[in-house]
CSV table of C-alpha atoms in Angstrom, one decimal:
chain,number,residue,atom,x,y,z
A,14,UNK,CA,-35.0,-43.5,18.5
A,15,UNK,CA,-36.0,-40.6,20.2
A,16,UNK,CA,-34.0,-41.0,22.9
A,17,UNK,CA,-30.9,-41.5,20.3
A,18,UNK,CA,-32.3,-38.0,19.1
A,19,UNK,CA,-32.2,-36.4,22.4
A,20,UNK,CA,-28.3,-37.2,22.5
A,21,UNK,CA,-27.4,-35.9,19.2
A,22,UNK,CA,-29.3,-32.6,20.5
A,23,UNK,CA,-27.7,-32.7,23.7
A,24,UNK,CA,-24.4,-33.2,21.9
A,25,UNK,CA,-25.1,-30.4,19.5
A,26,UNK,CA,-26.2,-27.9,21.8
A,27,UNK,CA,-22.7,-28.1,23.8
A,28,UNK,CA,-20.2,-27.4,21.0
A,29,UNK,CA,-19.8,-23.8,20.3
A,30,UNK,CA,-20.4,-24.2,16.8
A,31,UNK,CA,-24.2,-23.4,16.1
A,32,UNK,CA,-26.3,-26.4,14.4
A,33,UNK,CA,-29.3,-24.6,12.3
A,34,UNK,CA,-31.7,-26.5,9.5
A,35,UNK,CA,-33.1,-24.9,6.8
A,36,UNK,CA,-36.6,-26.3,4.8
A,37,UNK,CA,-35.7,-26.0,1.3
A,38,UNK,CA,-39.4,-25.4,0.4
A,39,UNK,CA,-40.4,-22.8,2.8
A,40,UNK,CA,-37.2,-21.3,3.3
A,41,UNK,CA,-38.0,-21.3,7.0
A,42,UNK,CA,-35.5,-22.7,9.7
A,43,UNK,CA,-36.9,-26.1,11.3
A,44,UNK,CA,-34.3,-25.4,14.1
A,45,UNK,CA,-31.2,-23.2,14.9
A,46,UNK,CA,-29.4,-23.7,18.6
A,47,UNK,CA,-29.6,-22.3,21.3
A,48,UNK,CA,-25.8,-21.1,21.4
A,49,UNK,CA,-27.2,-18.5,18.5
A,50,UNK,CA,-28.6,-16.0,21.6
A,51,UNK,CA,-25.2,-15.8,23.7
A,52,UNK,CA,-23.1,-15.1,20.5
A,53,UNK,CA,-25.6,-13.1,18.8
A,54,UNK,CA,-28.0,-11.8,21.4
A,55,UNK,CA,-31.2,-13.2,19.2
A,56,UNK,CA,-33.5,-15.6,20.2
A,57,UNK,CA,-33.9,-18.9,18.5
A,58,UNK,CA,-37.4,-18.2,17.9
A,59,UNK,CA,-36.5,-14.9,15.9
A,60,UNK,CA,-34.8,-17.0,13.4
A,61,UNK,CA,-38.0,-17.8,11.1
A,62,UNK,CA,-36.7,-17.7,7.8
A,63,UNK,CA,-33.9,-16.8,5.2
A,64,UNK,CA,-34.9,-13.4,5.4
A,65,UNK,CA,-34.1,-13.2,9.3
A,66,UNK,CA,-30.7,-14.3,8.1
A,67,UNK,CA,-30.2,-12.1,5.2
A,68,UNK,CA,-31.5,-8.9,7.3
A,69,UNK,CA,-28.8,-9.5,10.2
A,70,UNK,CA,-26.0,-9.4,7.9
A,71,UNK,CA,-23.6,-6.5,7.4
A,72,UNK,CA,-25.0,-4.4,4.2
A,73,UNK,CA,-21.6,-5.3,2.3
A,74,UNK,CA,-21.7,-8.6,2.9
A,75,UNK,CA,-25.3,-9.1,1.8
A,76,UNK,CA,-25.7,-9.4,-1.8
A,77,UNK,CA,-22.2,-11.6,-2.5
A,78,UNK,CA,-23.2,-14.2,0.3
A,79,UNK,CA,-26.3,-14.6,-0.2
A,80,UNK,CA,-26.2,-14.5,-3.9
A,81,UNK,CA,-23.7,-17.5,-3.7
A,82,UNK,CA,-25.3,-19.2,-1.0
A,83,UNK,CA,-28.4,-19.4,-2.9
A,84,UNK,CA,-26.6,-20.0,-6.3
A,85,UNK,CA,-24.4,-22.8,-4.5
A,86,UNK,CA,-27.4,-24.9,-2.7
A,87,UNK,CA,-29.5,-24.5,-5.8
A,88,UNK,CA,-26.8,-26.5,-7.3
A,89,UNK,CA,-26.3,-29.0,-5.0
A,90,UNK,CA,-23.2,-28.1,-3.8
A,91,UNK,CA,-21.6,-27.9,-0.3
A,92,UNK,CA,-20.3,-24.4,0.5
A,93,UNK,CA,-18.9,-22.2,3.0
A,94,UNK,CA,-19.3,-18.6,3.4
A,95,UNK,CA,-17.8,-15.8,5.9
A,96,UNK,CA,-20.0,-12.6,7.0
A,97,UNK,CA,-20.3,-9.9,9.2
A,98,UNK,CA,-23.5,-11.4,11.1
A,99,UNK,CA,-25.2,-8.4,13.3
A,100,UNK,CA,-25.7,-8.7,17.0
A,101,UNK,CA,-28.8,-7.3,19.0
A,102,UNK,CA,-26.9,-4.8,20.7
A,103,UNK,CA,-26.0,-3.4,17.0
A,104,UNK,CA,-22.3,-5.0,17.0
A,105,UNK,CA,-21.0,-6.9,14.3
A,106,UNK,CA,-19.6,-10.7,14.6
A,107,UNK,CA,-18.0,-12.4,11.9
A,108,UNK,CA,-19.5,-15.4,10.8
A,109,UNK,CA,-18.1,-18.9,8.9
A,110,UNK,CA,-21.7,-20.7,7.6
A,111,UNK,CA,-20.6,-23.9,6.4
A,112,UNK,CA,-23.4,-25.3,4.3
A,113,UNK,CA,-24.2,-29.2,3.4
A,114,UNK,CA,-26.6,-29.8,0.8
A,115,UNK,CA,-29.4,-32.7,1.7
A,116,UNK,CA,-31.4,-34.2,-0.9
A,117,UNK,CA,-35.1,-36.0,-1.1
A,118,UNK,CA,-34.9,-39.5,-2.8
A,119,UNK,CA,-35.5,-37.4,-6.2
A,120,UNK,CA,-32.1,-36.5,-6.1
A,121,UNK,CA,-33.7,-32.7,-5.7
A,122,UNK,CA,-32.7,-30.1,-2.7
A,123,UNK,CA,-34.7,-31.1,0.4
A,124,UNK,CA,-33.0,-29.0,2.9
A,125,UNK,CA,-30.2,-26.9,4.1
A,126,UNK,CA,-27.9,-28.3,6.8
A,127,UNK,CA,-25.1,-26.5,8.7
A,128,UNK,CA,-23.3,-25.1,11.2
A,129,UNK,CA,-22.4,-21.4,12.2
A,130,UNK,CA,-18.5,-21.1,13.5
A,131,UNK,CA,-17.7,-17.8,15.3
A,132,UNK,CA,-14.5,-16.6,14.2
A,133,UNK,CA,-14.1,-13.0,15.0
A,134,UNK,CA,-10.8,-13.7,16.5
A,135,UNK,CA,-9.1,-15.2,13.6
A,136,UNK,CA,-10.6,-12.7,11.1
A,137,UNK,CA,-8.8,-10.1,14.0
A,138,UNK,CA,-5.5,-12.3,13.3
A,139,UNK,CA,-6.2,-12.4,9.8
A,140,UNK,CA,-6.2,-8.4,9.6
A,141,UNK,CA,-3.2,-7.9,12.0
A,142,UNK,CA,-0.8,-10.0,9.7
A,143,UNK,CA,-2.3,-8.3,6.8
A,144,UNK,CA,-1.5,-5.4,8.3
A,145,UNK,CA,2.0,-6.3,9.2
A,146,UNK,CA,2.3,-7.7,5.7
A,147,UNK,CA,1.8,-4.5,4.2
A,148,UNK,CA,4.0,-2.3,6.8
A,149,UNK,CA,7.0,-4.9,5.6
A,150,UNK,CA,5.9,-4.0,2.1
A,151,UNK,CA,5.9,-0.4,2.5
A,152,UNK,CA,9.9,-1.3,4.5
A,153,UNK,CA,11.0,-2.7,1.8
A,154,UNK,CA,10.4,0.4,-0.6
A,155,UNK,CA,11.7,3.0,2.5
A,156,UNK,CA,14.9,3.8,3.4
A,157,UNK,CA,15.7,3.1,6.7
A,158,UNK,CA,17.7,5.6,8.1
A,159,UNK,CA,15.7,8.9,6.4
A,160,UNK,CA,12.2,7.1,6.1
A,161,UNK,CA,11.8,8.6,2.1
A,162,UNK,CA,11.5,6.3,-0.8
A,163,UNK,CA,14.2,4.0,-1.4
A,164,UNK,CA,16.6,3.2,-4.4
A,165,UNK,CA,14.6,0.1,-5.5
A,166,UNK,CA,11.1,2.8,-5.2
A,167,UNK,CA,13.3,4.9,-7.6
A,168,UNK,CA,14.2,2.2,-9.9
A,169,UNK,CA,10.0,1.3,-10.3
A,170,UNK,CA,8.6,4.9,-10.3
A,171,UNK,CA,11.4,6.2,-13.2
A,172,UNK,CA,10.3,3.1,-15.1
A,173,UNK,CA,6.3,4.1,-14.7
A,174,UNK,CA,7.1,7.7,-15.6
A,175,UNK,CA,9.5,6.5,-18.5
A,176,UNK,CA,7.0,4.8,-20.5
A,177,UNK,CA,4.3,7.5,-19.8
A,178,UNK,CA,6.4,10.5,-20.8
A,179,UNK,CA,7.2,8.1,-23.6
A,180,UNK,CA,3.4,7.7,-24.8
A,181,UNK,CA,1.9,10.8,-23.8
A,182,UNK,CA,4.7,13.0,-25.5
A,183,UNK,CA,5.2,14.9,-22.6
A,184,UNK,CA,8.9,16.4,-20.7
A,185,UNK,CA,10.5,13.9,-17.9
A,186,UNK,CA,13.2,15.7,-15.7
A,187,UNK,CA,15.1,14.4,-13.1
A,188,UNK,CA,16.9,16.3,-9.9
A,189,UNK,CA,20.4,14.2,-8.8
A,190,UNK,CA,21.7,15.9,-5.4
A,191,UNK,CA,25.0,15.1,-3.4
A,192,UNK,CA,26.1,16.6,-0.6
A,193,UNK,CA,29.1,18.2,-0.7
A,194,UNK,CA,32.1,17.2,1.5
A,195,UNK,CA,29.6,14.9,3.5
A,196,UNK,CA,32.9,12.6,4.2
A,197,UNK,CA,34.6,15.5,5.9
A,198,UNK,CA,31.1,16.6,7.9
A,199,UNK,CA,31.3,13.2,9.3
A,200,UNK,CA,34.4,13.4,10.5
A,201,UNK,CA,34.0,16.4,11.7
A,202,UNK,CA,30.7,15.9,13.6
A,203,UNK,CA,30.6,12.4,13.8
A,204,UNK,CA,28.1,9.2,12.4
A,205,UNK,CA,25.4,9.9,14.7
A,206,UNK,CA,25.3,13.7,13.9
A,207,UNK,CA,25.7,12.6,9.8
A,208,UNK,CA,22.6,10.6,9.8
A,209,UNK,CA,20.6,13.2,11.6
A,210,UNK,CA,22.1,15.5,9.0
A,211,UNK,CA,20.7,12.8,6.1
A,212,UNK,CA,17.4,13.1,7.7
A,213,UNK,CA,17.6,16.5,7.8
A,214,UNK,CA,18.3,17.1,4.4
A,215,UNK,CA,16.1,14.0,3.1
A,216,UNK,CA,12.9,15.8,4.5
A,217,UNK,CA,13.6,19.3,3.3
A,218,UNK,CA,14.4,18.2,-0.2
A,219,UNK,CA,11.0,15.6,-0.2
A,220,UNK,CA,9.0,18.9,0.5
A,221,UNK,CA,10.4,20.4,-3.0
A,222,UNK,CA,8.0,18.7,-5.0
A,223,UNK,CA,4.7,20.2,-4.7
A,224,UNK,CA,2.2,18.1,-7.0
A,225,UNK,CA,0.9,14.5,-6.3
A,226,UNK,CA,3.5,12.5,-8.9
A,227,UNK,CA,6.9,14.4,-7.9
A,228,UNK,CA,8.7,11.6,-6.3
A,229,UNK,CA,11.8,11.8,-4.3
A,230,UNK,CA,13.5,9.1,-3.1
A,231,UNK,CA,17.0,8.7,-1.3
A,232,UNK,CA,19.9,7.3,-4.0
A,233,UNK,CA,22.4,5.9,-2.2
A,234,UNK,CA,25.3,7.4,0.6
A,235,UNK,CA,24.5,11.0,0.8
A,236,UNK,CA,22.7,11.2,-2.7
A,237,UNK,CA,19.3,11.9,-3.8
A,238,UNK,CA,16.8,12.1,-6.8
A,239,UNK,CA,13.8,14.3,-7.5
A,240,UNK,CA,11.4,12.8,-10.5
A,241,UNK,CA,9.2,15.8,-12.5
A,242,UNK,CA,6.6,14.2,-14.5
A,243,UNK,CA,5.7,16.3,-17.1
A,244,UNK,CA,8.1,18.7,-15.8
A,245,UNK,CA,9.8,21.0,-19.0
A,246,UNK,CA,13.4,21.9,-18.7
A,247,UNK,CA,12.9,25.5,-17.2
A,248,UNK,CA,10.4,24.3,-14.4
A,249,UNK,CA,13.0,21.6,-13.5
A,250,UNK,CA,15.6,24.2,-13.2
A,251,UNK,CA,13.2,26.5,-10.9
A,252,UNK,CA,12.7,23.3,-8.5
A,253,UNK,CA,16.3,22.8,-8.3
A,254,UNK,CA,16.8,26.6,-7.3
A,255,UNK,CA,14.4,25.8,-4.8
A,256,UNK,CA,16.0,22.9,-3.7
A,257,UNK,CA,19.0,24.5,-3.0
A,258,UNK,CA,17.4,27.7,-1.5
A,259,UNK,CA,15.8,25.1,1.4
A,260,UNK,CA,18.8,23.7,1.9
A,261,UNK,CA,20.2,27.0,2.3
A,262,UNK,CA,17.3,28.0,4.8
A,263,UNK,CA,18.1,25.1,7.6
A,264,UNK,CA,21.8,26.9,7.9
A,265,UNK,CA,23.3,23.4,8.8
A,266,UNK,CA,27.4,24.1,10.1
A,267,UNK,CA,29.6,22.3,8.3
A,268,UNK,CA,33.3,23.4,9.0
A,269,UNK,CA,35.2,21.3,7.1
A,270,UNK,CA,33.2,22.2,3.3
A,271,UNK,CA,35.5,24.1,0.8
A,272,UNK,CA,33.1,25.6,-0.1
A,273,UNK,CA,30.7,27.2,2.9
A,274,UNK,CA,30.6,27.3,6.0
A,275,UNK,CA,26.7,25.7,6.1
A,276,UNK,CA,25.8,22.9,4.5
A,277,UNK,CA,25.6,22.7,0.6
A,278,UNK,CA,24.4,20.7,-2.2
A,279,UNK,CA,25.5,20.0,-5.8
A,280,UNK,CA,22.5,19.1,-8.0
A,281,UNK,CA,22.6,17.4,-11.9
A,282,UNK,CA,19.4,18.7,-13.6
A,283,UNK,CA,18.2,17.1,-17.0
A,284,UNK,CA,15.4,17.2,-19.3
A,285,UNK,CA,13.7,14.3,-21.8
A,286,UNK,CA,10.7,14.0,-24.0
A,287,UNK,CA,11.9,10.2,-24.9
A,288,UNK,CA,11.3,8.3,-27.9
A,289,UNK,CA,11.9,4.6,-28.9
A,290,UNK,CA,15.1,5.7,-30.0
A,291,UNK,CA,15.7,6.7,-26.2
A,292,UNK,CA,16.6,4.6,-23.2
A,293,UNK,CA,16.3,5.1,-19.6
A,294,UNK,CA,19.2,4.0,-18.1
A,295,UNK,CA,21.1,6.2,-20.6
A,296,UNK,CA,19.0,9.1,-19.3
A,297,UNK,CA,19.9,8.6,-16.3
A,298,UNK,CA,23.5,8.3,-16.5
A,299,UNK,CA,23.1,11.4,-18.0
A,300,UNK,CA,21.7,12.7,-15.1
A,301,UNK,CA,24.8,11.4,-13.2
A,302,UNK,CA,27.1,13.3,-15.6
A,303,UNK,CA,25.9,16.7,-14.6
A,304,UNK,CA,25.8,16.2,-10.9
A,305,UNK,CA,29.4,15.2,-11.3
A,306,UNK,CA,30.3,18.1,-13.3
A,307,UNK,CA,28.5,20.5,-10.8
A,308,UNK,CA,30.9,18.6,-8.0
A,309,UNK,CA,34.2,19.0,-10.8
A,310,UNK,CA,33.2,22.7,-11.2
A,311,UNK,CA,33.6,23.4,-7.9
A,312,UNK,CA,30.7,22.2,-6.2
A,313,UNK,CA,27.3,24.4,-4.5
A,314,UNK,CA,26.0,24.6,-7.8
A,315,UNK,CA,23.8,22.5,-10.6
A,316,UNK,CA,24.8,21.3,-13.9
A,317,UNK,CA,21.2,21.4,-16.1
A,318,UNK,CA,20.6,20.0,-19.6
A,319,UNK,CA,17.8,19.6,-21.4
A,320,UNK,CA,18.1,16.8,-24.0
A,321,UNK,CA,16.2,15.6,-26.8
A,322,UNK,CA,18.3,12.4,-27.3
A,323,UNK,CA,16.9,12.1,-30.7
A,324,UNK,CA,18.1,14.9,-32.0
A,325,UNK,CA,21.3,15.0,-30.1
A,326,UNK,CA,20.5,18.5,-29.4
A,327,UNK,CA,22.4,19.0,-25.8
A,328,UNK,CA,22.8,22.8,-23.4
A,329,UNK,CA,23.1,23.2,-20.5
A,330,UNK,CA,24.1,25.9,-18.2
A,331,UNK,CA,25.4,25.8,-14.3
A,332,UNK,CA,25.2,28.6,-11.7
């Protein structure tokens, strides 16, 4: 017998998982292996109790583990629990403890059986694709080519903003730009030239709004939006005159405009404090129809409104 327990030691003692045994009644470990000091840099022997165990945990990890270690085995169940386990050196390691219950011939908990798995590598893994999960995420609501918030963005923050300016009573505008002539500025300059120009003009207009919830996102082509949260019709109107002036600033050619000899914009400005009565995509058409007066006007100018769709009480003014 105790040469078949000299095996099973042997055996233990050369895996990389690390065997430990807990007394249930003294909380005190009646063995841990050896493999604990090359991983960890303790000594078996420093492994007396639970509380060795608990204190060489990372501080966050602490008080969940242990509380459902304790809560688990006090049940009689067979668990599994991963922690930051702290080296000698001061390091961290993660740790998988997988736990089996053993009980007396009471049917009560006798002792703690387990083994400790090192897997720092596959919590690095873990992280990585987590990581690259997220960075696909954050792809999928940025526009390639100008790297500002995409259509589908647009489509999720309006909604948000909608149903807050909606409850809160407060003014939603929204900015529509189009460049004007952007057809002729690529033939002109040439594709590669037009989407640096779309970059261009994507990152001046995305420094226009100065608080935390302006939002601007790229529409589609060559056009682009501008969200004002809480925004009244005569700030709105001040933003776009700043959009414009920006644009103005970067004195980008463009020969072939009707209009300029620099690059222009035409911008549709409106103003909302929604109701029920109200409906977003009809707010934003609405939107639409001033940036396209703005372009049938003669373009390099903005077509605002501010409109209370409940009152069908409509102005607007261009410059």
């Amino acid at each position: 017998m105790e040469s078949d327990n000299s095996v099973y030691k042997t055996l233990l003692e050369s895996t990389k998982a690390i065997p430990w045994k807990l007394d249930w009644n003294t909380m005190q470990f009646a063995y841990i292996g050896p493999q604990i000091e090359s991983l960890l840099g303790w000594l078996p022997a420093s492994w007396v109790s639970v509380e060795n165990w608990a204190e060489r945990m990372h501080p966050e990890d602490r008080d969940e583990v242990v509380n459902f270690c304790v809560a688990q085995s006090q049940a009689g169940i067979d668990h599994e629990a991963d922690y930051r386990a702290l080296t000698k050196n001061g390091d961290y390691v993660w740790i998988r403890d997988v736990v089996h219950v053993v009980r007396n011939e009471e049917g009560s908990v006798d002792s703690l059986v387990g083994f400790m798995f090192d897997i720092s590598e596959r919590k690095k893994n873990e992280e990585k694709l987590l990581g690259l999960q997220k960075e696909l995420h954050e792809f999928s609501f940025k526009d390639g080519l100008t790297g500002v918030a995409n259509r589908r963005m647009f489509d999720s923050i309006m909604e948000v903003e909608w149903v807050n300016a909606k409850r809160n009573n407060q003014p939603l505008s929204l900015i529509m730009f189009d460049i004007d002539y952007f057809k002729q500025y690529n033939d002109q300059y040439g594709h590669i030239q037009g989407d640096d120009c779309l970059k261009r003009v994507a990152k001046t207009l995305n420094s226009a709004g100065t608080r935390p919830r302006d939002f601007f996102a790229r529409f589609g082509g060559e056009e682009f939006v501008l969200v004002l949260p809480e925004t009244d019709a005569k700030s709105a109107k001040m933003v776009a005159e700043r959009c414009r002036s920006l644009i103005f600033k970067k004195q980008i050619p463009h020969e072939k405009s009707l209009v300029s000899q620099i690059l222009t914009v035409s911008l549709g400005v409106a103003t909302i404090i929604p109701t029920h009565a109200d409906e977003l995509i009809g707010f934003i058409d609405e939107v639409d129809k001033r940036l396209y007066q703005a372009k049938q006007k003669g373009r390099n100018r903005m077509v605002c409104s501010h409109s209370f769709f409940t009152s069908g009480a409509i102005s607007d003014f261009s410059h």
